Amino acid sequence: MPARRLFCRCFRRSAEMQAIHDDGVIKYSSQRVDGVMAPSAQLDQLDRARTTLFDLGLIGVYSNGIGYGNLSLRTSGQQFLITGSATGALRHLRPDQFCLVESFSIDNNSVRSRGALEASSESMTHGAIYATDPVVRCVMHVHSRILFDALLAQNAPHTSPDISYGTPAMARAVAQLVATQHSLPVLFVMAGHDEGIVTYGADIDSVLALLVETLNRNLNHDKDRHHRR
């Protein structure tokens, strides 16, 4: 397995340590039907992109056992495939570790899905993006200390720091942000979700490319910080 580039959470203030305790916790009301996704070219392509992000340290698991990072791909309408909850420690995912979100309600804070696992805790955020922009077909949510700090310092598009991840408020804030963007792909910061970065666009390749290019650009500007432990 390739060596991973570990740059997430190099140093953390005590307030930030408190903020990660609910990372990965599902906050929506789940209506899940048990099932297994059939193998497909779509799942293969999504998993390859996910493996790239895993090897970069943008998807993974923290020392407290909480996983981070999730990917999704629109199938039709507002339905989408998404990585299952608590899969961050795995470099590759099997079809049964993906879920199909069949519908969601921001107002009711509910997600209806099909799969062997619960859909990602960020499912409503992904859904809000798909519902707002019909051209979007792929969403990637990753964690990176360097990107989070650098992009906020650059005043990149971001949600309010007062809005927590996985909530109806976050889904609404994301929908409002997406509505202001007029070209794809797009990258923004979830300022209220420590280290949270979201990228979305019309296809897997363009979304992944923007994320990797943005990471490399900021690593080149801060090489010393990248190597801190």
Coordinates of N, CA and C in Angstrom, one line a residue:
M1 N 0.8 -1.2 0.0 CA 0.0 0.0 0.0 C 0.9 1.2 0.0
P2 N 0.6 2.2 -0.8 CA 1.4 3.4 -0.9 C 1.5 4.1 0.4
A3 N 2.6 4.8 0.7 CA 2.7 5.6 2.0 C 1.8 6.7 1.9
R4 N 1.1 7.0 3.0 CA 0.1 8.1 3.0 C 0.8 9.4 3.5
R5 N 0.3 10.5 2.9 CA 0.9 11.8 3.2 C 0.1 12.4 4.3
L6 N 0.6 12.3 5.5 CA -0.2 12.6 6.7 C 0.0 14.1 7.0
F7 N -1.0 14.9 6.7 CA -0.9 16.3 7.1 C -2.1 16.8 7.8
C8 N -3.1 16.0 8.1 CA -4.3 16.4 8.8 C -4.0 16.5 10.3
R9 N -4.5 17.5 10.9 CA -4.5 17.7 12.4 C -3.1 17.6 12.9
C10 N -2.2 18.4 12.4 CA -0.9 18.5 12.9 C -0.8 19.0 14.3
F11 N -1.5 20.1 14.6 CA -1.6 20.6 15.9 C -3.1 21.0 16.1
R12 N -3.6 20.9 17.3 CA -5.0 21.2 17.6 C -5.2 21.9 18.9
R13 N -5.9 23.0 18.9 CA -6.2 23.7 20.1 C -7.2 23.0 20.9
S14 N -7.3 23.2 22.2 CA -8.3 22.5 23.0 C -9.7 22.6 22.6
A15 N -10.1 23.8 22.1 CA -11.5 24.0 21.7 C -11.7 23.1 20.5
E16 N -10.7 23.0 19.6 CA -10.9 22.2 18.4 C -11.0 20.7 18.8
M17 N -10.3 20.3 19.8 CA -10.4 18.9 20.2 C -11.8 18.6 20.7
Q18 N -12.4 19.5 21.4 CA -13.8 19.3 21.8 C -14.7 19.2 20.5
A19 N -14.4 19.9 19.5 CA -15.3 20.0 18.3 C -15.3 18.7 17.5
I20 N -14.2 17.8 17.7 CA -14.2 16.6 16.9 C -14.9 15.5 17.5
H21 N -15.4 15.6 18.7 CA -16.0 14.4 19.4 C -17.2 14.0 18.7
D22 N -18.0 14.8 18.0 CA -19.2 14.4 17.3 C -18.9 14.2 15.8
D23 N -17.6 14.3 15.3 CA -17.3 14.1 13.9 C -17.8 12.7 13.5
G24 N -18.4 12.6 12.4 CA -18.9 11.3 11.9 C -20.2 10.8 12.5
V25 N -20.7 11.5 13.5 CA -22.0 11.1 14.1 C -23.1 11.4 13.2
I26 N -24.0 10.5 13.0 CA -25.2 10.7 12.2 C -26.2 11.5 13.0
K27 N -26.6 12.7 12.4 CA -27.5 13.6 13.1 C -28.9 13.6 12.4
Y28 N -29.0 12.9 11.3 CA -30.3 12.9 10.6 C -31.1 11.7 11.1
S29 N -32.4 11.7 10.9 CA -33.3 10.5 11.1 C -33.2 9.6 9.9
S30 N -32.8 8.4 10.2 CA -32.5 7.4 9.1 C -33.7 6.5 8.9
Q31 N -34.0 6.4 7.6 CA -35.0 5.4 7.1 C -34.2 4.5 6.1
R32 N -33.6 3.5 6.6 CA -32.8 2.7 5.7 C -33.4 1.3 5.4
V33 N -33.4 0.9 4.2 CA -33.8 -0.4 3.8 C -32.5 -1.2 3.5
D34 N -32.4 -2.4 4.1 CA -31.2 -3.2 3.9 C -31.1 -3.7 2.5
G35 N -29.8 -3.7 2.0 CA -29.6 -4.1 0.7 C -28.1 -3.9 0.3
V36 N -27.7 -4.4 -0.8 CA -26.3 -4.3 -1.3 C -26.3 -3.7 -2.7
M37 N -25.4 -2.7 -2.9 CA -25.3 -2.2 -4.2 C -24.6 -3.2 -5.1
A38 N -25.1 -3.3 -6.3 CA -24.5 -4.2 -7.3 C -23.2 -3.6 -7.9
P39 N -22.2 -4.4 -8.1 CA -21.0 -3.9 -8.7 C -21.3 -3.1 -10.0
S40 N -20.6 -2.0 -10.2 CA -20.8 -1.2 -11.4 C -19.6 -0.4 -11.8
A41 N -19.5 0.1 -13.0 CA -18.4 0.9 -13.4 C -18.4 2.2 -12.6
Q42 N -19.6 2.7 -12.3 CA -19.7 3.9 -11.5 C -19.1 3.8 -10.1
L43 N -19.4 2.7 -9.4 CA -18.8 2.4 -8.1 C -17.3 2.2 -8.2
D44 N -16.8 1.6 -9.2 CA -15.4 1.4 -9.4 C -14.7 2.7 -9.6
Q45 N -15.2 3.6 -10.4 CA -14.6 4.9 -10.6 C -14.6 5.7 -9.3
L46 N -15.8 5.7 -8.6 CA -15.9 6.4 -7.4 C -14.9 5.9 -6.3
D47 N -14.7 4.6 -6.3 CA -13.8 4.0 -5.3 C -12.3 4.4 -5.7
R48 N -12.0 4.4 -6.9 CA -10.6 4.8 -7.3 C -10.3 6.2 -6.9
A49 N -11.3 7.1 -7.1 CA -11.1 8.5 -6.7 C -10.9 8.5 -5.2
R50 N -11.7 7.8 -4.5 CA -11.7 7.8 -3.0 C -10.3 7.2 -2.6
T51 N -9.8 6.2 -3.2 CA -8.5 5.7 -2.8 C -7.4 6.7 -3.0
T52 N -7.5 7.5 -4.1 CA -6.5 8.6 -4.3 C -6.5 9.6 -3.1
L53 N -7.7 9.9 -2.7 CA -7.9 10.9 -1.5 C -7.4 10.2 -0.2
F54 N -7.7 8.9 -0.1 CA -7.2 8.2 1.1 C -5.7 8.2 1.2
D55 N -5.0 8.0 0.1 CA -3.6 8.0 0.0 C -3.0 9.4 0.3
L56 N -3.7 10.4 0.0 CA -3.3 11.8 0.3 C -3.6 12.2 1.7
G57 N -4.3 11.3 2.5 CA -4.6 11.7 3.9 C -5.9 12.5 4.0
L58 N -6.6 12.7 2.9 CA -7.8 13.6 2.9 C -9.0 12.8 3.3
I59 N -8.9 11.5 3.3 CA -9.9 10.6 3.8 C -9.2 9.7 4.8
G60 N -9.8 9.3 5.9 CA -9.1 8.4 6.8 C -9.8 8.3 8.2
V61 N -9.0 8.1 9.2 CA -9.6 7.9 10.5 C -8.6 8.6 11.5
Y62 N -9.2 9.3 12.5 CA -8.4 10.0 13.5 C -8.0 9.0 14.6
S63 N -7.1 9.4 15.5 CA -6.6 8.5 16.6 C -7.7 8.1 17.5
N64 N -8.8 8.9 17.6 CA -9.9 8.5 18.4 C -10.9 7.5 17.8
G65 N -10.5 7.0 16.6 CA -11.4 6.1 15.9 C -12.5 6.6 15.0
I66 N -12.6 7.9 15.0 CA -13.6 8.6 14.2 C -13.1 8.8 12.7
G67 N -13.9 8.3 11.8 CA -13.5 8.4 10.4 C -13.9 9.8 9.8
Y68 N -13.3 10.2 8.7 CA -13.6 11.4 8.0 C -13.5 11.2 6.5
G69 N -14.3 12.0 5.8 CA -14.3 12.0 4.4 C -15.4 11.2 3.7
N70 N -16.0 11.7 2.7 CA -17.0 10.9 2.0 C -17.2 11.4 0.6
L71 N -17.6 10.5 -0.3 CA -17.8 10.9 -1.8 C -19.2 10.4 -2.2
S72 N -19.7 11.1 -3.2 CA -21.0 10.7 -3.7 C -21.1 10.9 -5.2
L73 N -22.0 10.2 -5.9 CA -22.2 10.4 -7.3 C -23.7 10.3 -7.6
R74 N -24.2 11.3 -8.3 CA -25.6 11.3 -8.6 C -25.9 10.1 -9.6
T75 N -27.1 9.5 -9.4 CA -27.5 8.4 -10.3 C -28.6 8.9 -11.2
S76 N -29.7 9.5 -10.6 CA -30.8 10.0 -11.4 C -31.6 10.9 -10.4
G77 N -32.1 12.0 -11.0 CA -32.9 12.9 -10.2 C -32.1 13.4 -9.0
Q78 N -32.6 13.3 -7.8 CA -31.9 13.7 -6.6 C -31.4 12.5 -5.8
Q79 N -31.3 11.3 -6.5 CA -30.8 10.1 -5.9 C -29.3 10.1 -6.1
F80 N -28.5 9.5 -5.2 CA -27.1 9.5 -5.3 C -26.5 8.3 -4.5
L81 N -25.4 7.8 -5.1 CA -24.6 6.8 -4.4 C -23.7 7.6 -3.4
I82 N -23.4 7.0 -2.2 CA -22.5 7.7 -1.3 C -21.8 6.6 -0.4
T83 N -20.6 7.0 0.0 CA -19.9 6.1 0.9 C -20.7 5.9 2.2
G84 N -20.6 4.6 2.7 CA -21.3 4.3 3.9 C -20.6 5.0 5.1
S85 N -21.4 5.1 6.2 CA -20.8 5.7 7.4 C -19.8 4.8 8.0
A86 N -18.8 5.4 8.7 CA -17.7 4.6 9.4 C -16.9 3.8 8.5
T87 N -16.5 4.3 7.3 CA -15.7 3.6 6.4 C -14.3 4.3 6.2
G88 N -14.0 5.3 7.0 CA -12.9 6.1 6.7 C -11.5 5.4 6.8
A89 N -11.5 4.3 7.6 CA -10.2 3.6 7.8 C -9.9 2.7 6.7
L90 N -10.8 2.5 5.7 CA -10.6 1.5 4.6 C -10.0 2.2 3.4
R91 N -9.0 1.6 2.8 CA -8.4 2.2 1.6 C -9.3 1.9 0.4
H92 N -9.8 0.8 0.3 CA -10.8 0.4 -0.8 C -12.1 0.0 -0.2
L93 N -13.2 0.4 -0.9 CA -14.5 0.0 -0.4 C -15.1 -1.1 -1.4
R94 N -15.8 -2.0 -0.8 CA -16.6 -3.0 -1.6 C -18.0 -2.3 -1.9
P95 N -18.7 -2.9 -2.9 CA -20.0 -2.4 -3.2 C -21.0 -2.3 -2.0
D96 N -20.8 -3.3 -1.1 CA -21.7 -3.2 0.1 C -21.3 -2.2 1.1
Q97 N -20.3 -1.4 0.8 CA -19.9 -0.3 1.7 C -20.3 1.0 1.1
F98 N -21.1 1.0 0.1 CA -21.7 2.2 -0.5 C -23.2 2.1 -0.3
C99 N -23.9 3.2 -0.3 CA -25.3 3.3 -0.1 C -26.0 4.1 -1.2
L100 N -27.2 3.9 -1.4 CA -28.0 4.7 -2.4 C -29.0 5.5 -1.5
V101 N -28.8 6.9 -1.6 CA -29.7 7.8 -1.0 C -30.9 8.0 -1.9
E102 N -32.1 7.5 -1.6 CA -33.2 7.6 -2.4 C -34.0 8.9 -2.3
S103 N -34.0 9.4 -1.1 CA -34.7 10.7 -0.9 C -34.2 11.3 0.4
F104 N -34.4 12.6 0.6 CA -34.0 13.2 1.9 C -34.9 14.4 2.1
S105 N -35.0 14.8 3.3 CA -35.8 16.0 3.6 C -35.0 16.9 4.6
I106 N -34.7 18.1 4.1 CA -34.0 19.0 5.0 C -34.9 19.4 6.1
D107 N -36.1 19.7 5.8 CA -37.1 20.2 6.8 C -37.3 19.2 7.9
N108 N -37.4 17.9 7.5 CA -37.7 16.9 8.5 C -36.4 16.2 9.0
N109 N -35.2 16.7 8.5 CA -33.9 16.1 9.0 C -33.9 14.6 8.8
S110 N -34.3 14.2 7.6 CA -34.4 12.7 7.4 C -33.8 12.3 6.1
V111 N -33.2 11.1 6.1 CA -32.6 10.5 4.9 C -33.2 9.1 4.7
R112 N -33.7 8.8 3.5 CA -34.1 7.4 3.2 C -33.0 6.8 2.3
S113 N -32.5 5.7 2.7 CA -31.4 5.1 1.9 C -31.6 3.6 1.8
R114 N -30.8 3.0 0.9 CA -30.8 1.6 0.7 C -29.3 1.1 0.7
G115 N -29.1 0.1 1.6 CA -27.7 -0.4 1.7 C -27.5 -1.2 2.9
A116 N -26.3 -1.8 3.0 CA -25.9 -2.6 4.2 C -25.5 -1.7 5.4
L117 N -25.1 -0.5 5.1 CA -24.6 0.5 6.1 C -25.5 1.7 6.0
E118 N -25.4 2.5 7.1 CA -26.1 3.8 7.1 C -25.3 4.7 6.1
A119 N -26.0 5.5 5.4 CA -25.4 6.5 4.6 C -24.5 7.5 5.4
S120 N -23.5 8.1 4.7 CA -22.7 9.0 5.4 C -23.4 10.1 6.2
S121 N -22.8 10.5 7.3 CA -23.4 11.5 8.2 C -23.6 12.8 7.4
E122 N -22.9 13.0 6.3 CA -23.0 14.3 5.5 C -23.9 14.1 4.3
S123 N -24.8 13.1 4.4 CA -25.7 12.9 3.2 C -26.6 14.0 2.9
M124 N -27.1 14.8 3.9 CA -27.9 15.9 3.6 C -27.2 17.0 2.9
T125 N -25.9 17.2 3.3 CA -25.1 18.2 2.6 C -24.9 17.9 1.1
H126 N -24.6 16.6 0.8 CA -24.5 16.2 -0.5 C -25.8 16.4 -1.3
G127 N -26.9 16.0 -0.6 CA -28.2 16.1 -1.3 C -28.6 17.6 -1.6
A128 N -28.2 18.5 -0.7 CA -28.5 19.9 -0.9 C -27.8 20.4 -2.1
I129 N -26.6 19.9 -2.4 CA -25.9 20.4 -3.6 C -26.5 19.9 -4.8
Y130 N -26.9 18.6 -4.8 CA -27.6 18.0 -6.0 C -28.9 18.7 -6.3
A131 N -29.6 19.0 -5.2 CA -30.9 19.6 -5.4 C -30.9 21.0 -5.9
T132 N -29.8 21.7 -5.6 CA -29.6 23.1 -6.0 C -29.1 23.3 -7.4
D133 N -28.2 22.4 -7.8 CA -27.6 22.5 -9.1 C -27.8 21.2 -9.9
P134 N -28.7 21.1 -10.8 CA -28.9 19.9 -11.6 C -27.8 19.4 -12.4
V135 N -26.8 20.3 -12.7 CA -25.6 19.9 -13.5 C -24.6 19.0 -12.7
V136 N -24.6 19.2 -11.4 CA -23.7 18.5 -10.5 C -23.9 17.0 -10.5
R137 N -22.8 16.3 -10.6 CA -23.0 14.8 -10.6 C -22.1 14.2 -9.5
C138 N -21.1 15.0 -9.0 CA -20.2 14.4 -8.0 C -19.9 15.4 -6.9
V139 N -19.8 14.9 -5.7 CA -19.5 15.7 -4.5 C -18.4 14.9 -3.7
M140 N -17.4 15.6 -3.3 CA -16.4 15.0 -2.4 C -16.2 15.9 -1.2
H141 N -16.2 15.3 0.0 CA -16.0 16.0 1.3 C -14.8 15.4 1.9
V142 N -13.8 16.2 2.2 CA -12.5 15.7 2.8 C -12.1 16.6 4.0
H143 N -11.1 16.2 4.7 CA -10.6 16.9 5.8 C -9.1 17.2 5.6
S144 N -8.7 18.5 5.8 CA -7.3 18.9 5.7 C -7.1 20.1 6.6
R145 N -6.2 20.0 7.5 CA -5.8 21.2 8.3 C -5.2 22.3 7.5
I146 N -4.3 21.9 6.6 CA -3.6 22.9 5.8 C -4.6 23.6 4.9
L147 N -5.4 22.8 4.1 CA -6.4 23.5 3.2 C -7.4 24.3 4.0
F148 N -7.9 23.8 5.1 CA -8.9 24.5 5.9 C -8.4 25.9 6.3
D149 N -7.2 25.9 6.9 CA -6.6 27.2 7.4 C -6.3 28.1 6.2
A150 N -5.6 27.6 5.2 CA -5.2 28.4 4.0 C -6.3 29.0 3.3
L151 N -7.4 28.2 3.0 CA -8.5 28.7 2.2 C -9.3 29.7 3.0
L152 N -9.5 29.5 4.3 CA -10.2 30.6 5.0 C -9.4 31.9 5.1
A153 N -8.0 31.7 5.2 CA -7.2 32.9 5.1 C -7.3 33.6 3.8
Q154 N -7.5 32.9 2.7 CA -7.7 33.4 1.4 C -9.1 33.9 1.1
N155 N -10.0 33.8 2.1 CA -11.4 34.2 1.9 C -12.1 33.4 0.8
A156 N -11.7 32.1 0.7 CA -12.4 31.2 -0.2 C -13.9 31.1 0.2
P157 N -14.8 30.7 -0.8 CA -16.2 30.5 -0.4 C -16.3 29.6 0.8
H158 N -17.2 29.9 1.7 CA -17.3 29.1 3.0 C -18.6 29.4 3.6
T159 N -19.1 28.4 4.4 CA -20.3 28.5 5.2 C -19.9 29.2 6.5
S160 N -20.9 29.6 7.2 CA -20.7 30.3 8.5 C -20.0 29.4 9.5
P161 N -19.1 29.9 10.3 CA -18.4 29.1 11.4 C -19.4 28.7 12.5
D162 N -20.6 29.3 12.5 CA -21.6 29.0 13.5 C -22.5 27.8 13.2
I163 N -22.3 27.3 12.0 CA -23.2 26.2 11.5 C -22.4 24.9 11.6
S164 N -23.0 23.9 12.3 CA -22.4 22.6 12.5 C -22.7 21.7 11.3
Y165 N -21.8 20.7 11.1 CA -21.9 19.7 10.0 C -23.1 18.8 10.3
G166 N -23.6 18.3 9.2 CA -24.6 17.2 9.3 C -26.0 17.7 9.8
T167 N -26.3 19.0 9.7 CA -27.5 19.5 10.3 C -28.3 20.1 9.1
P168 N -29.6 20.3 9.4 CA -30.4 21.0 8.4 C -29.9 22.4 8.1
A169 N -29.4 23.1 9.2 CA -28.8 24.4 9.0 C -27.7 24.4 8.0
M170 N -26.8 23.4 8.1 CA -25.7 23.3 7.2 C -26.2 23.0 5.8
A171 N -27.1 22.1 5.6 CA -27.7 21.8 4.3 C -28.2 23.1 3.7
R172 N -28.9 23.9 4.4 CA -29.5 25.1 3.9 C -28.4 26.1 3.5
A173 N -27.4 26.2 4.4 CA -26.3 27.1 4.1 C -25.5 26.7 2.8
V174 N -25.3 25.4 2.7 CA -24.6 24.9 1.5 C -25.5 25.2 0.2
A175 N -26.8 25.0 0.3 CA -27.6 25.2 -0.8 C -27.5 26.7 -1.2
Q176 N -27.5 27.6 -0.2 CA -27.4 29.0 -0.5 C -26.1 29.3 -1.2
L177 N -25.0 28.7 -0.7 CA -23.7 29.0 -1.3 C -23.6 28.5 -2.7
V178 N -24.1 27.2 -3.0 CA -24.1 26.7 -4.3 C -24.9 27.5 -5.3
A179 N -26.0 28.1 -4.8 CA -26.8 29.0 -5.7 C -26.0 30.2 -6.2
T180 N -25.0 30.6 -5.5 CA -24.2 31.8 -5.9 C -23.0 31.5 -6.9
Q181 N -22.8 30.2 -7.1 CA -21.7 29.7 -7.9 C -22.2 29.5 -9.3
H182 N -21.5 30.0 -10.3 CA -22.0 29.9 -11.7 C -21.1 29.2 -12.7
S183 N -20.1 28.5 -12.2 CA -19.2 27.6 -13.0 C -18.7 26.5 -12.2
L184 N -18.5 25.4 -12.8 CA -18.0 24.2 -12.2 C -16.6 23.8 -12.6
P185 N -15.8 23.1 -11.8 CA -16.1 22.6 -10.4 C -15.9 23.7 -9.4
V186 N -16.4 23.5 -8.2 CA -16.4 24.5 -7.1 C -15.8 23.8 -5.9
L187 N -15.0 24.6 -5.1 CA -14.5 24.1 -3.8 C -14.8 25.2 -2.8
F188 N -15.3 24.7 -1.6 CA -15.6 25.6 -0.5 C -15.3 25.0 0.8
V189 N -15.2 25.8 1.8 CA -14.9 25.4 3.2 C -16.1 25.4 4.1
M190 N -16.2 24.3 4.9 CA -17.3 24.3 5.9 C -16.7 24.9 7.2
A191 N -16.8 26.2 7.3 CA -16.1 26.8 8.4 C -16.5 26.4 9.8
G192 N -17.7 25.9 9.9 CA -18.2 25.4 11.2 C -17.9 23.9 11.4
H193 N -17.2 23.3 10.5 CA -16.8 21.8 10.6 C -15.3 21.7 10.4
D194 N -14.6 21.7 11.5 CA -13.2 21.9 11.5 C -12.5 20.9 10.5
E195 N -11.7 21.5 9.7 CA -11.0 20.8 8.6 C -11.8 20.4 7.4
G196 N -13.1 20.7 7.4 CA -14.0 20.3 6.4 C -13.9 21.1 5.1
I197 N -13.7 20.4 4.0 CA -13.6 20.9 2.7 C -14.5 20.2 1.7
V198 N -15.3 20.9 0.9 CA -16.2 20.2 -0.1 C -15.8 20.7 -1.5
T199 N -15.8 19.7 -2.4 CA -15.6 20.0 -3.8 C -16.7 19.3 -4.6
Y200 N -17.3 20.0 -5.6 CA -18.3 19.4 -6.4 C -18.2 19.8 -7.8
G201 N -18.8 19.0 -8.7 CA -18.8 19.4 -10.1 C -19.5 18.4 -11.0
A202 N -19.3 18.5 -12.3 CA -20.1 17.8 -13.3 C -19.6 16.3 -13.5
D203 N -18.4 16.0 -13.0 CA -18.0 14.6 -13.1 C -16.9 14.3 -12.1
I204 N -16.6 13.0 -11.9 CA -15.6 12.6 -10.9 C -14.2 13.2 -11.1
D205 N -13.8 13.1 -12.4 CA -12.4 13.5 -12.7 C -12.2 15.0 -12.5
S206 N -13.1 15.9 -12.8 CA -12.9 17.3 -12.7 C -12.9 17.7 -11.2
V207 N -13.8 17.0 -10.4 CA -13.8 17.3 -9.0 C -12.5 16.9 -8.3
L208 N -12.1 15.7 -8.6 CA -10.8 15.2 -8.0 C -9.7 16.1 -8.4
A209 N -9.6 16.5 -9.7 CA -8.5 17.3 -10.1 C -8.4 18.6 -9.4
L210 N -9.6 19.3 -9.2 CA -9.6 20.6 -8.5 C -9.1 20.4 -7.1
L211 N -9.5 19.3 -6.4 CA -9.1 19.1 -5.1 C -7.6 18.9 -4.9
V212 N -7.1 18.0 -5.8 CA -5.7 17.7 -5.8 C -4.8 18.9 -6.2
E213 N -5.2 19.6 -7.2 CA -4.5 20.8 -7.6 C -4.5 21.9 -6.4
T214 N -5.6 22.1 -5.8 CA -5.7 23.0 -4.7 C -4.8 22.6 -3.5
L215 N -4.8 21.3 -3.2 CA -3.9 20.8 -2.2 C -2.4 21.0 -2.5
N216 N -2.0 20.6 -3.7 CA -0.6 20.8 -4.1 C -0.2 22.2 -4.1
R217 N -1.0 23.1 -4.6 CA -0.7 24.5 -4.6 C -0.4 25.0 -3.2
N218 N -1.3 24.7 -2.2 CA -1.1 25.1 -0.9 C 0.0 24.4 -0.1
L219 N 0.3 23.2 -0.5 CA 1.4 22.5 0.1 C 2.7 23.1 -0.4
N220 N 2.8 23.5 -1.6 CA 4.0 24.2 -2.1 C 4.3 25.5 -1.5
H221 N 3.2 26.2 -1.0 CA 3.4 27.4 -0.3 C 3.7 27.3 1.1
D222 N 3.6 26.1 1.7 CA 3.8 25.9 3.1 C 4.4 24.5 3.3
K223 N 5.6 24.3 2.7 CA 6.2 23.0 2.8 C 6.6 22.6 4.2
D224 N 7.1 23.6 5.0 CA 7.6 23.3 6.3 C 6.4 22.8 7.2
R225 N 5.3 23.5 7.0 CA 4.1 23.1 7.8 C 3.6 21.7 7.5
H226 N 3.8 21.3 6.2 CA 3.3 20.0 5.8 C 4.1 18.9 6.6
H227 N 5.3 19.2 6.9 CA 6.1 18.1 7.6 C 6.1 18.2 9.1
R228 N 5.4 19.1 9.7 CA 5.3 19.2 11.1 C 4.6 18.0 11.7
R229 N 4.9 17.6 12.9 CA 4.2 16.4 13.5 C 3.8 16.9 14.9

